[in-house]
Amino acid sequence: MNDQNKNKAQLIDELEQARKAIATLSERLKGFDLHSTEGVYRVDITTPAPIDLPHAELVDWINRHAIVREVNNSMAQMYGLTPKEMLGRPAIEFAPNYGERAALVLDNEDCRVINEETKNLDHQGELLYLRENYHGIIEDGLLVSIWGAQSDITERKRSEGELQKLAAAIKHSGELVNLATLDGKMVFLNEAGGRILGIDPQQIENVNIMEVIPDHLMGMVESELIPTLKKGEMWEGDLQYKNLQTGRLTDVHAMTFTVNDPVTNEPQYLANVSLDITERKRAEEEKAHLEAQYQQAQKVESIGRLAGGVAHDLNNLLSPIIGYGEILLEDLDEDDTRRRFVDAMLSAGFKARDLVRQLLAFSRKQTLEYQPVDLNKAVLEFKRLLQRTIREDIVIEITPSPDIPVVLADIRQIEQVILNLAVNAADAMPKGGQLKIETSLAQLDEEYAAAHQGINPGDYVMLQVSDTGTGIDPKIKEHLFEPFFTTKGEHGTGLGLATVYGIVKQHRGSIWVYSEPDEGAVFKVYLPLAKKLPEHMRLPSSPDLTGDETILLVEDDDQVRQMTYDILCRQGYRVLVAENGPRALFLLASFDEPLHLLLTDVVMPEMNGKELYHQVVKKYPAVKVVYMSGYNDNVIANRGVLDSGVAFLQKPFTIQPLAKKIREVLDGG
């Protein structure tokens, strides 16, 4: 009986131990389902590893003794094998760093590793990207096995890799790429976009895309671009973006479209890809400008050839008329009443001869007598004739530049140029005004020559004739040098400026006019220097004039503003840009750094340069100013826009005069 009770108690104890073992195993296998769609496995350490081994020894031990004992179908399929083909093989065949990973279970109290991303090898040695949960089984201080579950995330990782490459390409792309919410709030901007818009791509949370649209394009955006996007279509076309730091406008070719939510398929974002076409636009405009100049030159050249031919025939006809008229006059007695008829005939013939001479001058077929000419002396000596020719209500001022070199010219023709320009200026001042004639040295560089048809870079003497008259309409200016084109009706021949043009061209020079209605006119004649000049007459070499100060540039002409900006940047300056006075003041309102100089056009819409300067000095009392204009400083001063003696730069200017003037003013000169 006692033996029977003893056997019964032993059986109960064994059953209890079995129950506990089953419970322990159940706990160990919790979460691991061999029928799961995830890959489930068991790896046994055939010679259990002491958990107190040094890390390196433990890793080596596991690598030598870890054998795959159990896998489900999903696990085998991941590796391109059957469960039978995987069983009994070393774990290190599938996971080259298996020992390192298995040892991680000892770093946690529950011997679990959760959601670890790792890389294994399939049966062909190809990489598998996996997410893994696994649990180490510890018995009596020994690591005996590892139970785990793996999910194949290879495709997701490859997609992430492609997205990372795409993101890097977008980030470093030369095109502007940005993403915004439907109400315009920016959520992404790449580096190129940051440079174009003057925005830090990391600080876009408070920026709305409408802020970078200039005012003159806002109507087009609201009437054309936005309705196109609302219809679910892509808008493509040329735009301009405003740099929020400098105010500079950048020409772009933009493609804007909506990005839909992948779940609802409703528009979620506005995407924009824009290519900077500033240089292309500038090149196209410059090409169009040069083509227009070339076409005009060809037109004038053709008219000149025609005029030369006509003049030749007229001379042949006028020679006998005038000759026989003079013979007839000599044969008539002094008291012969018929003399007045012959006098009238000869007077008309002489006038016709003068017209022919002007035609020949325009066509550049007259014979010139070249000699060294001191232009200063020629102008000063000609002043007396001008005073007799020009009305008394017009003040004539001569401003010669000291020590200008001589030019090779026909003095009579140069006097004809001065006279014609002066008479033309007087006609533009019916109520009186000021006529100013100046001479100066001019260096025309390759950049200037490239922008002006027929100009060769080099050193010139400039003769400038300016007036305070009614100015010239742009449409009239296109025809200004054409023969027989006149705005004076029956009182004009249309040959005055055509003659000037022909004489200047025959001297291998060039002539340009700057004018606007009601703002007077400036004619600039460039004559090349005589060759082999004495050393003291040569133009001095120019120093390298650079700086790093901050300059606010204000100019309403797009091409002049861009050219000036490029020159200043090349000289090393930091430049803020505005197209008019109000825009300049808007920029300065949010600009808290030092401003050293204001470079502004004088005559601008809304606010002239002097008015702008008086506003700027309120915030920057020490700021210096340089005014620029196509009119000379005397004309501007007489109109009350500028005080005499201020720093002034005459348009058109090249790099050297601009850099020199800026440096002189900044250095206190």
XYZ file of C-alpha atoms in Angstrom:
669
model
C 0.000 0.000 0.000
C 2.799 2.343 0.901
C 4.608 1.466 -2.340
C 1.447 2.078 -4.261
C 0.951 5.498 -2.670
C 4.584 6.311 -3.304
C 4.261 5.406 -7.024
C 1.092 7.482 -7.262
C 2.774 10.527 -5.731
C 5.734 10.146 -8.108
C 3.388 9.952 -11.092
C 1.563 13.082 -9.981
C 4.904 14.885 -9.590
C 6.020 13.828 -13.072
C 2.698 14.968 -14.553
C 3.090 18.346 -12.835
C 6.615 18.723 -14.238
C 5.332 17.810 -17.703
C 2.561 20.395 -17.386
C 5.087 23.033 -16.381
C 7.364 22.067 -19.257
C 4.466 22.349 -21.693
C 3.565 25.755 -20.243
C 7.168 26.908 -20.512
C 7.418 25.700 -24.108
C 4.091 27.372 -24.922
C 5.378 30.630 -23.519
C 8.594 30.281 -25.445
C 6.726 29.658 -28.703
C 4.219 32.448 -28.112
C 3.932 34.461 -31.346
C 5.627 31.826 -33.494
C 3.133 30.005 -35.740
C 4.547 27.458 -38.152
C 1.450 27.937 -40.349
C 1.928 31.722 -40.475
C 2.342 33.592 -43.773
C 5.507 34.987 -42.211
C 8.640 32.916 -42.299
C 8.998 31.030 -38.978
C 12.114 29.125 -37.979
C 13.943 27.398 -35.140
C 17.716 27.281 -34.892
C 19.324 25.020 -32.327
C 22.744 25.563 -30.830
C 23.881 21.939 -31.056
C 26.415 22.513 -28.325
C 24.635 25.027 -26.085
C 26.596 28.259 -25.610
C 27.451 29.530 -22.103
C 25.841 32.960 -21.862
C 28.696 34.371 -19.785
C 31.256 33.947 -22.571
C 32.996 37.117 -23.813
C 31.050 38.591 -26.706
C 33.505 37.674 -29.467
C 33.771 34.059 -28.230
C 29.982 33.805 -27.940
C 29.501 35.005 -31.532
C 32.074 32.525 -32.813
C 30.482 29.695 -30.766
C 27.006 30.374 -32.214
C 28.338 30.569 -35.779
C 29.986 27.133 -35.373
C 27.052 25.337 -33.673
C 23.839 27.033 -34.969
C 21.857 24.601 -37.164
C 18.450 25.167 -38.792
C 16.027 22.674 -37.212
C 12.596 23.864 -38.225
C 11.104 26.245 -40.857
C 7.635 26.726 -42.303
C 6.786 26.908 -46.013
C 6.718 30.700 -46.057
C 10.239 30.811 -44.657
C 11.556 28.326 -47.208
C 9.879 30.161 -50.096
C 11.626 33.415 -49.124
C 14.950 31.720 -49.700
C 13.847 29.910 -52.851
C 14.028 26.454 -51.194
C 11.802 23.791 -49.656
C 11.704 23.290 -45.879
C 13.520 19.984 -46.314
C 16.364 21.706 -48.210
C 16.906 24.155 -45.351
C 16.801 21.768 -42.414
C 20.109 20.629 -40.929
C 22.139 23.373 -42.602
C 24.251 25.898 -40.695
C 22.393 29.159 -40.044
C 25.461 31.077 -41.200
C 24.797 29.889 -44.775
C 21.686 32.083 -44.857
C 22.842 34.839 -42.518
C 26.604 35.557 -42.702
C 26.411 37.570 -39.473
C 24.060 35.183 -37.687
C 26.195 34.819 -34.545
C 26.303 38.578 -34.049
C 22.537 38.873 -34.413
C 21.722 35.861 -32.210
C 23.916 37.203 -29.417
C 21.678 40.283 -29.234
C 19.042 38.267 -27.334
C 21.313 38.358 -24.288
C 21.140 42.179 -24.244
C 17.467 42.097 -23.192
C 15.925 40.675 -20.014
C 13.201 38.831 -21.908
C 15.734 37.502 -24.440
C 13.703 39.008 -27.299
C 14.707 41.154 -30.280
C 11.778 43.030 -31.843
C 11.436 44.475 -35.372
C 15.066 44.301 -36.315
C 15.799 45.046 -39.971
C 18.531 42.851 -41.369
C 19.958 41.309 -44.550
C 20.251 37.592 -45.373
C 21.136 35.631 -48.517
C 18.775 33.473 -50.550
C 19.809 30.190 -52.201
C 21.397 32.117 -55.129
C 23.354 34.450 -52.863
C 21.038 37.408 -53.585
C 20.327 39.849 -50.783
C 17.070 39.554 -48.861
C 15.929 42.544 -46.801
C 14.038 41.284 -43.731
C 12.201 42.489 -40.667
C 12.706 39.946 -37.858
C 11.443 39.130 -34.350
C 13.286 36.393 -32.473
C 13.578 34.890 -28.982
C 16.469 33.056 -27.338
C 15.848 29.937 -25.199
C 18.085 29.857 -22.082
C 18.427 26.732 -19.909
C 20.761 26.482 -16.932
C 22.847 29.428 -18.158
C 23.163 28.043 -21.649
C 21.747 29.435 -24.961
C 20.158 26.365 -26.499
C 18.040 27.636 -29.420
C 16.598 30.643 -31.242
C 12.965 30.886 -32.375
C 12.150 33.607 -34.892
C 9.786 35.038 -37.505
C 10.843 37.002 -40.627
C 8.979 39.262 -43.090
C 10.397 39.864 -46.577
C 10.719 43.655 -47.089
C 13.068 43.447 -50.085
C 10.707 45.177 -52.505
C 9.924 47.909 -50.029
C 13.616 48.557 -49.398
C 14.330 48.652 -53.121
C 11.496 51.130 -53.577
C 12.869 53.216 -50.723
C 16.278 53.147 -52.391
C 14.805 54.342 -55.674
C 12.909 57.065 -53.834
C 16.112 58.159 -52.099
C 17.884 58.375 -55.455
C 14.961 60.351 -56.856
C 14.937 62.641 -53.823
C 18.692 63.239 -54.183
C 18.264 63.971 -57.897
C 15.467 66.458 -57.148
C 17.416 68.059 -54.313
C 20.509 68.661 -56.439
C 18.695 69.303 -59.714
C 19.453 72.539 -61.543
C 15.726 73.064 -62.032
C 13.452 74.564 -59.409
C 11.199 71.904 -57.863
C 8.651 72.702 -55.186
C 5.541 71.218 -53.615
C 2.765 73.208 -51.951
C -0.612 72.638 -50.386
C -3.697 73.579 -52.401
C -3.815 76.967 -50.653
C -0.208 77.681 -51.693
C 1.747 76.909 -48.504
C 5.155 75.481 -49.424
C 5.992 72.022 -48.080
C 9.093 71.291 -50.196
C 11.670 73.339 -52.104
C 14.925 72.055 -53.579
C 18.310 73.817 -53.518
C 17.980 75.364 -56.980
C 14.598 76.746 -55.992
C 16.107 78.195 -52.838
C 18.727 80.063 -54.881
C 16.216 81.398 -57.403
C 13.616 82.459 -54.839
C 15.986 83.622 -52.096
C 14.498 81.149 -49.590
C 16.198 78.658 -47.269
C 14.680 75.264 -48.252
C 14.724 74.330 -44.559
C 12.628 77.374 -43.581
C 9.650 77.336 -45.925
C 6.866 76.688 -43.447
C 5.587 80.284 -43.566
C 6.097 80.927 -47.289
C 3.225 80.997 -49.791
C 4.002 80.414 -53.457
C 2.033 83.534 -54.437
C 4.665 85.666 -52.678
C 7.198 84.899 -55.422
C 4.865 85.922 -58.269
C 5.600 89.537 -59.352
C 2.666 91.950 -59.367
C 2.548 92.317 -63.155
C 1.937 88.549 -63.568
C -0.625 88.151 -60.803
C -3.553 88.728 -63.175
C -2.352 86.035 -65.584
C -1.839 83.552 -62.751
C -5.348 84.134 -61.404
C -7.091 84.139 -64.788
C -5.142 81.411 -66.599
C -2.872 79.252 -64.423
C -5.181 78.600 -61.458
C -8.285 77.759 -63.588
C -6.177 75.288 -65.590
C -5.120 73.492 -62.395
C -8.714 73.425 -61.121
C -9.673 71.516 -64.267
C -7.064 68.889 -63.382
C -4.800 69.880 -66.253
C -1.128 70.801 -66.286
C -0.210 74.454 -66.962
C 2.991 75.040 -68.916
C 4.482 78.357 -69.976
C 6.966 81.144 -69.283
C 6.857 82.956 -65.938
C 8.974 85.203 -63.785
C 9.767 84.553 -60.119
C 10.743 87.225 -57.625
C 13.716 86.647 -55.317
C 12.399 87.475 -51.839
C 15.862 88.597 -50.675
C 17.033 90.837 -53.543
C 13.881 91.468 -55.557
C 15.604 90.218 -58.717
C 13.302 88.662 -61.309
C 14.211 85.319 -62.872
C 12.696 84.162 -66.167
C 11.594 80.511 -66.023
C 9.749 77.950 -68.113
C 7.321 76.396 -65.627
C 5.245 73.214 -65.504
C 2.632 73.249 -62.733
C 0.231 70.412 -61.928
C -1.741 68.838 -59.074
C -0.733 65.670 -57.187
C -3.661 63.480 -56.115
C -4.153 61.622 -52.829
C -3.478 57.892 -53.550
C -6.530 56.836 -51.502
C -9.214 59.397 -52.427
C -7.730 60.376 -55.822
C -8.568 63.971 -54.933
C -6.028 66.819 -55.504
C -3.742 67.052 -52.468
C -0.698 69.120 -53.537
C 0.454 71.606 -56.156
C 3.723 70.597 -57.818
C 5.935 72.880 -59.863
C 9.056 72.230 -61.966
C 10.686 75.340 -63.458
C 13.751 75.766 -65.659
C 15.742 78.999 -65.338
C 15.721 80.546 -68.833
C 17.086 83.973 -67.858
C 20.212 83.597 -69.942
C 18.270 82.187 -72.887
C 15.758 85.050 -72.751
C 18.544 87.586 -72.490
C 20.303 86.009 -75.475
C 17.052 86.007 -77.471
C 16.379 89.654 -76.627
C 19.937 90.603 -77.465
C 19.701 88.693 -80.742
C 16.413 90.406 -81.607
C 17.931 93.785 -80.712
C 20.978 93.169 -82.891
C 18.829 91.882 -85.734
C 16.690 95.021 -85.544
C 19.828 97.164 -85.585
C 21.198 95.185 -88.504
C 17.956 95.443 -90.455
C 17.820 99.176 -89.816
C 21.454 99.533 -90.903
C 20.724 97.531 -94.053
C 17.681 99.675 -94.724
C 19.645 102.892 -94.324
C 22.472 101.424 -96.399
C 20.055 100.601 -99.214
C 18.541 104.067 -99.096
C 22.056 105.475 -99.081
C 22.976 103.628 -102.259
C 19.797 104.887 -103.891
C 20.468 108.424 -102.678
C 24.003 108.286 -104.026
C 22.759 107.253 -107.427
C 20.080 109.937 -107.444
C 22.608 112.555 -106.328
C 24.951 111.592 -109.131
C 22.203 112.003 -111.744
C 20.991 115.260 -110.190
C 24.510 116.663 -110.280
C 24.679 115.898 -113.962
C 21.380 117.706 -114.467
C 22.218 120.659 -112.217
C 25.616 121.336 -113.776
C 24.243 122.681 -117.082
C 21.360 124.454 -115.366
C 23.654 126.405 -113.059
C 26.380 126.844 -115.707
C 24.110 128.158 -118.426
C 22.284 130.254 -115.881
C 25.478 132.021 -114.868
C 26.420 132.556 -118.549
C 22.992 133.980 -119.217
C 23.282 136.290 -116.218
C 26.575 137.675 -117.436
C 25.074 138.425 -120.855
C 22.231 140.476 -119.364
C 22.640 144.146 -118.560
C 22.395 145.254 -114.962
C 19.103 146.981 -115.608
C 17.602 144.130 -117.591
C 14.314 143.120 -115.936
C 14.926 139.497 -116.906
C 17.845 139.241 -114.464
C 15.450 138.547 -111.551
C 14.162 135.465 -113.352
C 17.698 134.163 -113.865
C 18.604 134.998 -110.222
C 15.594 133.007 -109.031
C 16.565 130.094 -111.288
C 20.166 130.118 -109.984
C 19.017 130.393 -106.355
C 16.858 127.289 -106.815
C 19.775 125.544 -108.511
C 22.156 126.351 -105.641
C 19.615 125.035 -103.111
C 19.276 121.876 -105.147
C 23.080 121.583 -105.217
C 23.181 121.821 -101.413
C 20.568 119.075 -101.184
C 22.654 116.917 -103.493
C 25.697 117.469 -101.296
C 23.683 116.292 -98.301
C 22.592 113.235 -100.239
C 26.212 112.516 -101.068
C 27.142 112.938 -97.416
C 24.441 110.486 -96.390
C 25.484 107.971 -99.043
C 29.135 108.395 -98.000
C 30.231 109.035 -101.581
C 31.636 112.514 -101.151
C 35.396 113.026 -101.118
C 36.747 113.821 -97.637
C 39.962 115.615 -96.785
C 41.263 113.818 -93.697
C 43.611 115.655 -91.374
C 44.370 115.606 -87.632
C 41.553 117.530 -85.946
C 41.468 118.856 -82.397
C 37.758 118.408 -81.673
C 37.845 120.809 -78.719
C 39.259 123.566 -80.884
C 36.784 122.842 -83.672
C 33.814 123.066 -81.316
C 34.998 126.252 -79.598
C 35.734 128.015 -82.885
C 32.361 126.953 -84.281
C 30.480 128.417 -81.313
C 30.400 131.895 -82.864
C 28.636 130.602 -85.985
C 26.177 128.688 -83.806
C 25.331 131.825 -81.842
C 24.409 133.578 -85.087
C 22.414 130.563 -86.282
C 20.561 129.525 -83.118
C 17.768 131.622 -81.587
C 18.620 133.906 -78.665
C 16.230 132.121 -76.271
C 18.491 129.071 -76.412
C 21.570 129.072 -74.189
C 24.594 127.425 -75.773
C 27.117 125.815 -73.424
C 30.391 124.268 -74.579
C 32.127 121.831 -72.224
C 35.359 120.508 -73.752
C 37.272 117.703 -72.068
C 40.940 118.603 -71.425
C 43.707 116.851 -73.365
C 41.578 114.657 -75.590
C 43.544 113.066 -78.451
C 43.169 114.245 -82.030
C 41.018 112.445 -84.576
C 41.502 112.035 -88.313
C 38.574 113.897 -89.860
C 37.383 116.347 -92.474
C 36.941 119.520 -90.438
C 34.237 120.907 -92.749
C 32.185 117.749 -92.388
C 32.604 117.699 -88.605
C 31.351 121.293 -88.533
C 28.395 120.153 -90.647
C 27.640 117.455 -88.039
C 27.750 119.980 -85.193
C 25.578 122.463 -87.105
C 22.935 119.897 -88.106
C 22.684 118.469 -84.584
C 22.500 121.959 -83.096
C 19.787 123.087 -85.519
C 17.842 119.880 -84.868
C 18.123 120.509 -81.118
C 16.965 124.129 -81.508
C 13.896 123.004 -83.443
C 13.034 120.712 -80.515
C 13.000 123.721 -78.125
C 10.322 126.078 -79.512
C 10.058 127.844 -76.154
C 13.783 128.084 -75.592
C 16.081 125.971 -73.483
C 19.664 124.846 -73.231
C 21.910 123.377 -75.908
C 25.026 121.717 -74.553
C 27.974 120.437 -76.588
C 30.564 118.288 -74.834
C 33.649 116.286 -75.725
C 35.197 113.427 -73.791
C 37.219 110.232 -74.048
C 35.302 106.976 -74.315
C 36.391 103.365 -74.002
C 33.929 101.036 -75.701
C 34.561 97.459 -74.614
C 33.596 94.204 -76.303
C 30.406 93.921 -74.257
C 29.228 97.338 -75.471
C 30.260 96.571 -79.043
C 28.360 93.266 -78.987
C 25.168 95.104 -78.006
C 25.494 97.820 -80.671
C 25.520 96.927 -84.348
C 28.478 98.320 -86.265
C 30.639 99.248 -83.256
C 34.205 98.023 -82.865
C 35.680 97.938 -79.347
C 38.381 100.486 -78.731
C 39.174 104.086 -77.769
C 37.074 106.942 -79.130
C 36.559 110.671 -78.816
C 32.902 111.373 -78.070
C 31.052 114.466 -79.281
C 27.802 114.855 -77.358
C 25.021 117.282 -78.268
C 22.104 117.452 -75.841
C 19.042 119.621 -75.457
C 16.182 120.264 -73.033
C 13.518 120.056 -75.714
C 10.419 118.019 -76.404
C 12.215 114.684 -76.789
C 11.679 112.008 -79.424
C 8.940 109.419 -79.606
C 10.309 105.830 -79.834
C 8.433 105.231 -83.108
C 10.013 108.326 -84.645
C 13.443 107.362 -83.329
C 13.382 104.219 -85.498
C 13.365 106.390 -88.655
C 15.481 109.263 -87.386
C 18.431 108.835 -89.749
C 16.465 107.946 -92.868
C 16.719 110.503 -95.698
C 13.594 112.573 -96.399
C 12.028 111.506 -93.100
C 10.926 114.656 -91.289
C 8.504 115.716 -88.564
C 8.662 119.384 -89.617
C 6.233 119.161 -92.519
C 6.984 121.428 -95.464
C 9.649 123.244 -93.449
C 11.954 120.220 -93.289
C 13.941 118.374 -95.946
C 14.502 115.205 -93.953
C 18.208 115.296 -94.744
C 19.726 116.964 -91.673
C 20.199 113.885 -89.478
C 20.629 111.625 -92.509
C 23.603 113.782 -93.473
C 25.019 113.510 -89.951
C 24.664 109.731 -90.098
C 26.457 109.531 -93.442
C 29.335 111.765 -92.359
C 29.870 109.850 -89.106
C 29.826 106.483 -90.872
C 32.267 107.750 -93.503
C 34.588 108.654 -90.612
C 34.320 105.007 -89.397
C 32.445 106.254 -86.367
C 28.981 105.666 -84.914
C 26.086 107.759 -83.628
C 23.477 106.886 -80.981
C 20.543 108.809 -79.606
C 18.910 108.615 -76.190
C 15.564 110.314 -75.707
C 12.060 110.075 -74.339
C 9.048 112.312 -74.925
C 9.246 115.590 -72.926
C 12.696 114.707 -71.582
C 15.009 116.203 -74.195
C 17.474 114.300 -76.344
C 21.137 113.321 -76.284
C 23.077 112.563 -79.484
C 26.445 110.863 -79.040
C 28.943 110.727 -81.879
C 31.922 108.377 -81.435
C 34.983 109.063 -83.620
C 37.984 106.698 -83.560
C 41.304 108.083 -82.416
C 44.037 108.878 -84.899
C 46.619 106.065 -85.056
C 50.161 106.376 -83.645
C 49.237 109.020 -81.110
C 51.891 110.679 -78.961
C 52.333 108.826 -75.702
C 50.925 111.688 -73.557
C 47.658 111.547 -75.523
C 46.951 107.861 -74.972
C 44.158 106.798 -72.667
C 45.418 105.823 -69.212
C 45.131 102.193 -68.168
C 42.410 101.442 -65.659
C 43.021 99.862 -62.243
C 41.224 96.761 -61.031
C 38.287 98.303 -59.158
C 36.459 95.843 -56.925
C 34.634 95.882 -53.595
C 32.434 93.896 -51.237
C 29.987 96.575 -50.083
C 26.200 96.334 -50.392
C 24.587 98.363 -53.193
C 20.895 99.010 -53.886
C 20.404 99.191 -57.678
C 17.206 100.870 -58.918
C 16.588 101.048 -62.688
C 13.325 100.808 -64.653
C 14.831 99.532 -67.921
C 15.076 95.734 -67.752
C 18.148 95.341 -69.968
C 20.105 98.182 -68.329
C 19.161 96.886 -64.849
C 20.328 93.356 -65.655
C 23.568 94.524 -67.290
C 24.390 96.811 -64.343
C 23.601 94.038 -61.850
C 25.935 91.637 -63.670
C 28.765 94.212 -63.759
C 28.454 95.007 -60.041
C 28.357 91.333 -59.081
C 31.426 90.676 -61.202
C 33.180 93.467 -59.319
C 32.449 91.657 -56.042
C 29.601 93.758 -54.640
C 26.477 92.454 -52.960
C 23.536 93.859 -54.920
C 19.879 94.408 -54.091
C 17.746 95.038 -57.183
C 14.496 96.947 -57.689
C 12.690 98.155 -60.800
C 11.354 101.361 -59.254
C 11.354 103.502 -56.110
C 8.382 101.926 -54.278
C 9.789 98.438 -54.841
C 13.182 99.555 -53.530
C 11.627 100.920 -50.336
C 9.658 97.679 -49.905
C 12.893 95.665 -50.087
C 14.633 97.905 -47.567
C 11.743 97.606 -45.099
C 12.787 93.998 -44.368
C 16.529 94.480 -44.920
C 18.382 94.992 -41.639
C 21.990 94.789 -42.793
C 24.264 97.725 -43.722
C 23.609 99.529 -47.018
C 26.582 101.435 -48.413
C 25.415 102.944 -51.680
C 22.292 103.689 -53.721
C 22.788 103.478 -57.517
C 19.607 104.829 -59.092
C 18.242 106.008 -62.388
C 17.048 109.618 -62.302
C 13.942 109.638 -64.465
C 11.589 106.817 -63.380
C 7.815 106.403 -63.097
C 6.134 106.962 -59.716
C 9.243 108.281 -57.947
C 12.407 109.845 -59.374
C 15.911 109.087 -58.134
C 16.208 112.189 -55.960
C 12.910 111.466 -54.181
C 13.996 107.859 -53.614
C 17.303 108.965 -52.085
C 15.512 111.260 -49.598
C 13.451 108.251 -48.455
C 16.426 105.883 -48.208
C 18.512 108.232 -46.025
C 15.787 108.153 -43.385
C 16.789 104.557 -42.588
C 20.427 104.758 -43.745
C 21.701 108.284 -42.980
C 25.257 107.469 -44.106
C 24.306 105.890 -47.426
C 26.020 107.329 -50.504
C 24.367 107.818 -53.867
C 25.268 107.706 -57.550
C 22.686 108.872 -60.083
C 22.639 107.603 -63.663
C 20.769 108.713 -66.759
C 20.876 108.802 -70.547
C 20.591 112.582 -70.282
C 23.669 114.526 -69.292
C 23.982 115.875 -65.774
C 23.459 119.448 -66.901
C 20.122 118.662 -68.542
C 18.984 116.801 -65.427
C 20.086 119.612 -63.129
C 18.302 122.240 -65.205
C 15.068 120.290 -64.902
C 15.342 120.502 -61.125
C 15.642 116.756 -60.626
C 19.220 116.812 -59.302
C 21.403 119.292 -57.512
C 24.570 120.228 -59.327
C 27.736 118.551 -58.159
C 26.201 115.197 -57.197
C 27.825 111.924 -58.298
C 26.465 111.275 -61.783
C 27.031 108.513 -64.354
C 26.131 109.030 -67.991
C 24.431 106.253 -69.940
C 25.419 104.260 -71.849
C 28.357 103.258 -69.689
C 30.741 100.320 -69.781
C 32.406 98.375 -67.005
C 35.337 100.718 -66.371
C 33.419 104.016 -65.909
C 30.810 102.331 -63.688
C 33.383 100.563 -61.492
C 35.486 103.725 -61.225
C 32.549 105.942 -60.267
C 31.269 103.464 -57.646
C 34.724 103.140 -56.108
C 35.274 106.921 -56.077
C 32.015 107.547 -54.233
C 32.430 104.679 -51.754
C 35.978 105.776 -50.986
C 34.821 109.329 -50.396
C 36.094 110.768 -53.679
